[in-house]
Amino acid sequence: MFLWLHLKQNKKKTSFAVKQSDGDDDDDDDVTAAVTTTRRVESEEEEEEEEEEVREEGFPPKTLRSNRGLTENQVREKLEIYGENVLNPPKEKSWVELWAQQFDDRLVQILLVVAAISTASSVSQAMGSDPQSITTESMLELFVEPFIIILILMINAGVGVWQQLSAISSLEALKKLQPRLTTVLRQNNQGEDEWFTDIDASQLVPGDLIKVKVGDMVPADAYVCDLLSSAVLSVDESALSGESVSVEKEAIASNDWNTAICDGNDGYDSKPVNEQKSTLFSSTVITKGNAEAIVAKTGAQTEIGKIQKGIVSAEIIKTPLNERLDKFGNDLALLIAGICVAVWLISIPRFDDPSFASIFEGAVYYTKVAVSLGVAAIPEGLPAVITLVLALGTRRLAERNVIVRNLPSVETLGCVSIICTDKTGTLTTNQMTVESMLVMESQNNTNMWTELKVEGSSYYPIGKVNGLMEDELNACPSGAIADIFAVSVGCNDAQLVKTSDEVSIIGEPTEGALLTLAEKLAMKKEEGSLDRNRQRWLCDWKKYTTLDFDRKRKSMGVFCRNIHSGKETLLVKGAPNLLFERCTHVKLRSGSICEITDDIRDEFSSVITSLSSRPLRCLLLAVKDVDFDQYAGDIHRPEMFESIETGLTAVGIVGIRDPPRKEALESIRLCGQAGIRIAMITGDAKDTAVAIAKELTILPKDPMGTPLKAYEGKDFFSKSENEQKSLLASGNLVFYRTEPTDKQNIVKMLQSLGEVPAMTGDGVNDAPALRQANIGIAMGSGTEVAKEAADMILVDNSFSTIVKGVEEGRCIYANMQAFINFLISCNIGEVFAVFFASLFGFPSLLSSLQLLWVNLVTDGPPATALGYNPPDSEVMSRSPRDRNEEIITPWLLTRYFITGTYIAISTVGIFASYFLDSGLSFDEVRQWSTCAEWASNDSICLAFSQESLSIPQTLALSALVTVELLKALSSVSVDTSITKIGPQRNPALLLGVVIPFVIHLGILYSGKLGVPSIASSFGVVPLSVEQWISVFLWSLPILLIDDILKAYGKTINKNSHIANQ
């Protein structure tokens, strides 16, 4: 079979296509018929020789046209060897593994220990109780604490598993790119060759012969062995290579067959993707022509399969926030364990107090005290509050057209130090657009090329041609503008298509740009129609023969006839330098025609050089009045096409490119202001990449003698590792002609330098780097692979949205720092309160359930509301923060220890004052457990009973709730006084403070509301007005203390800033 392909390359075949109207003037698409004539040069003797060679290779001795298709047995054998044409599924983690992974966190592990100890304590207490006194209500009270802790952990674990299952779907998106059905030559049941059009692409095997045509997605990596009905085969490889221009393919040369296929090695396809001119890659799209190709690689061996391996191998990097929280969790775990053990050890001498029936009962009691301390120390609500605040950030980002797939990535945006961005479709529109049109005009008796700027940056035909006279096509129907319109429409096989609110094309991007230009040139524009003016032209003119593009003459021609006048015209477009050599005249804008002189040729060369340096892809448009009968004998012979396209009249030049997005320039300026570097990584050529980079100020327009930091992918990675890192260490960079693995390697190297890179992109080739980067950002119009591999998606494809996201990320971090510091300050106060009470030997200050309630309900809503703090006006004027920056700096830790100490003082103080106001001394309160030995009467000991303790515990709980809520009100700003930036700037915070306080009142006065069991479950009682006054007198000083610390902190920060300057 491979030998047949080798022989087939040496056949002298010629194909041409004749397009003929079906005569239906109302048909907008101008249905055409293709007529193909094949001339065989080989004699029957040559065919017999070829058959003999095939027979020697072991193939059936039949004609070459038969037995090329694989048999069912051959397909089955190859499927066993190579496997199905699908991507290898990744190893999936089991539910058990995913679930267990959620508990690999210090805070969670501490909570598990606390829950276990609390459960053991409750079981012990239940076993020591009188069986007749055990009721359902009492059992619920005993186990409510461990139940709530475990419930919280289960919910957090469930959310974590759900997030991971969503992330795993990134690899599944690759499979969606695999086309399902394809056209394959196989042997039928009668042993004869037959083209099957419904073969599942997953059943393709190396050696299959397939057909591809315009619009088809290539089903596997394959080598082109024959071009059908056209001399040109173009493929859109932008999603794979990053190049915005379609790539022309050619049949593989006969001397490459042994290397590419017969020898079974990778000598041929070891070349970079953009240099493999005879290879069709899986999941790329045919934009022009059709061909036969032989499948070379399937499944995981294809280029897209290699990309899948890159995604699998990409290391998942923890976000800076996760790293900081992990460190905080480890430090807090050691601190909590130390304090809890210390409290328990301090209490050992009290295990045999008379108030306990046994030493064991005393040990259990003080174990519960230590557990209470653990509950107080652990910010149980911290993971939930962080999740909620990040979710609030995602909602705000959604309003800015950003869809967040990975919550921690929201905060990561705040410390991004470099954005590695693809060019095509990210900084540019990925829609080829005519930006410049040149026509010749007579000025002061001198013919000169005049440039007309064309507005617009997409296929949507909106924008005008500056300098175009009103209704010029009608006013001057024989002028150059009318001919430019005719060539743009007539010498064109593309079609504009509207999908939702976007316009795309079917066919060549360059031809799509010409169709859009034609609509902008047209005098009549109608709503709801993309190409109505093209359709009007097709009603007057009929295309009946196409001279296909070929690489030698680099032009395309179309014969047209006016159905009204019978006038016949040849419309031609092509490479300017070659096509202008075949022109003898130039048509002026006015319609007059002048002969081409040496001066005109010199000016033409200068104009093309100028346009190419911008750089623009230039096309020359030309026309020629013809008598079709004169060329009837030559239109079937491609070698005659160049002679047919001579004696032309040039009518205009167009400059085409993939333009930068309008908003990208301002966004890159803001990135520079915010200290964020840009690295543009593209598969495009150097000239195109550097020109776009200069236009967007990524690179300096005038380097003033310094070398541009623009590097070809393979050249950069040929340098030493130290040199690579040195080049990456500073400034903006441009990488061109890169391979998919280059992007991922650049990201890895930046991470090794301590950078926090964000990677943007929209193509399949961007997926591994998107997964590798600290934050991957995909374009909304990009491939499913890119979207699924990314952390967030830009719905509007706008680079500027990234800048808005960075601003949001920085704001979220500032707010996160505020609520984390609020929570830690409150938890320090709770820990110190329990510790001080134990140190002084006071009765139980607060139960574990009361402390858990404070952490979840009283602390949670205010902390969440702090996420709504307004952004700092200077947030985008600061450099990115260091990923190693502590959430809590040494000064902040000192500050919150001070405020935490006062929270503890107010809580313990009001608890102790209750007993002191009752006539007991401080020493008597400390010796409460031996009350029976020193009390003068039993009423004194009753003050320490569980029922009587509910009053001072309620005072302590109310003081703790109030002082923490006041602390929340002062946390709107970390450094600014509450008198300057008050809580009224954050209405959500006011609600976050009022609602928990109302809930607290509801629990205290639940008996009056008809639900006394709620208050009894929490061990609280209603307070009098006098008692509430005492609560506020103990709580309000926190505002003054916090403001004093803020003022001192500002002085420290100011002095530090001056010292660093």
Short mmCIF file of C-alpha atoms in Angstrom, two decimals, residues 25 56 145 158 167 199 295 297 334 345 369 413 527 684 737 813 828 952 955 1028:
data_model
loop_
_atom_site.label_atom_id
_atom_site.label_comp_id
_atom_site.label_asym_id
_atom_site.label_seq_id
_atom_site.Cartn_x
_atom_site.Cartn_y
_atom_site.Cartn_z
CA ASP A 25 -30.51 34.10 -10.00
CA GLU A 56 6.65 -8.06 -5.33
CA GLU A 145 -20.81 19.85 69.72
CA GLY A 158 -18.03 17.52 49.82
CA ALA A 167 -11.27 20.19 37.27
CA ILE A 199 -16.62 5.47 9.57
CA VAL A 295 -3.12 8.17 8.28
CA LYS A 297 -0.52 8.52 13.71
CA LEU A 334 1.64 23.64 67.15
CA LEU A 345 -1.19 19.95 82.81
CA VAL A 369 -11.85 22.63 79.28
CA LEU A 413 -4.63 37.44 40.38
CA GLU A 527 -29.64 45.51 8.45
CA ASP A 684 3.95 33.55 14.41
CA ARG A 737 8.00 30.47 16.41
CA TYR A 813 -6.61 40.08 49.05
CA ILE A 828 -6.76 34.96 70.15
CA PRO A 952 -22.06 34.78 84.51
CA LEU A 955 -22.58 37.79 80.62
CA TRP A 1028 -26.46 44.97 79.29
#
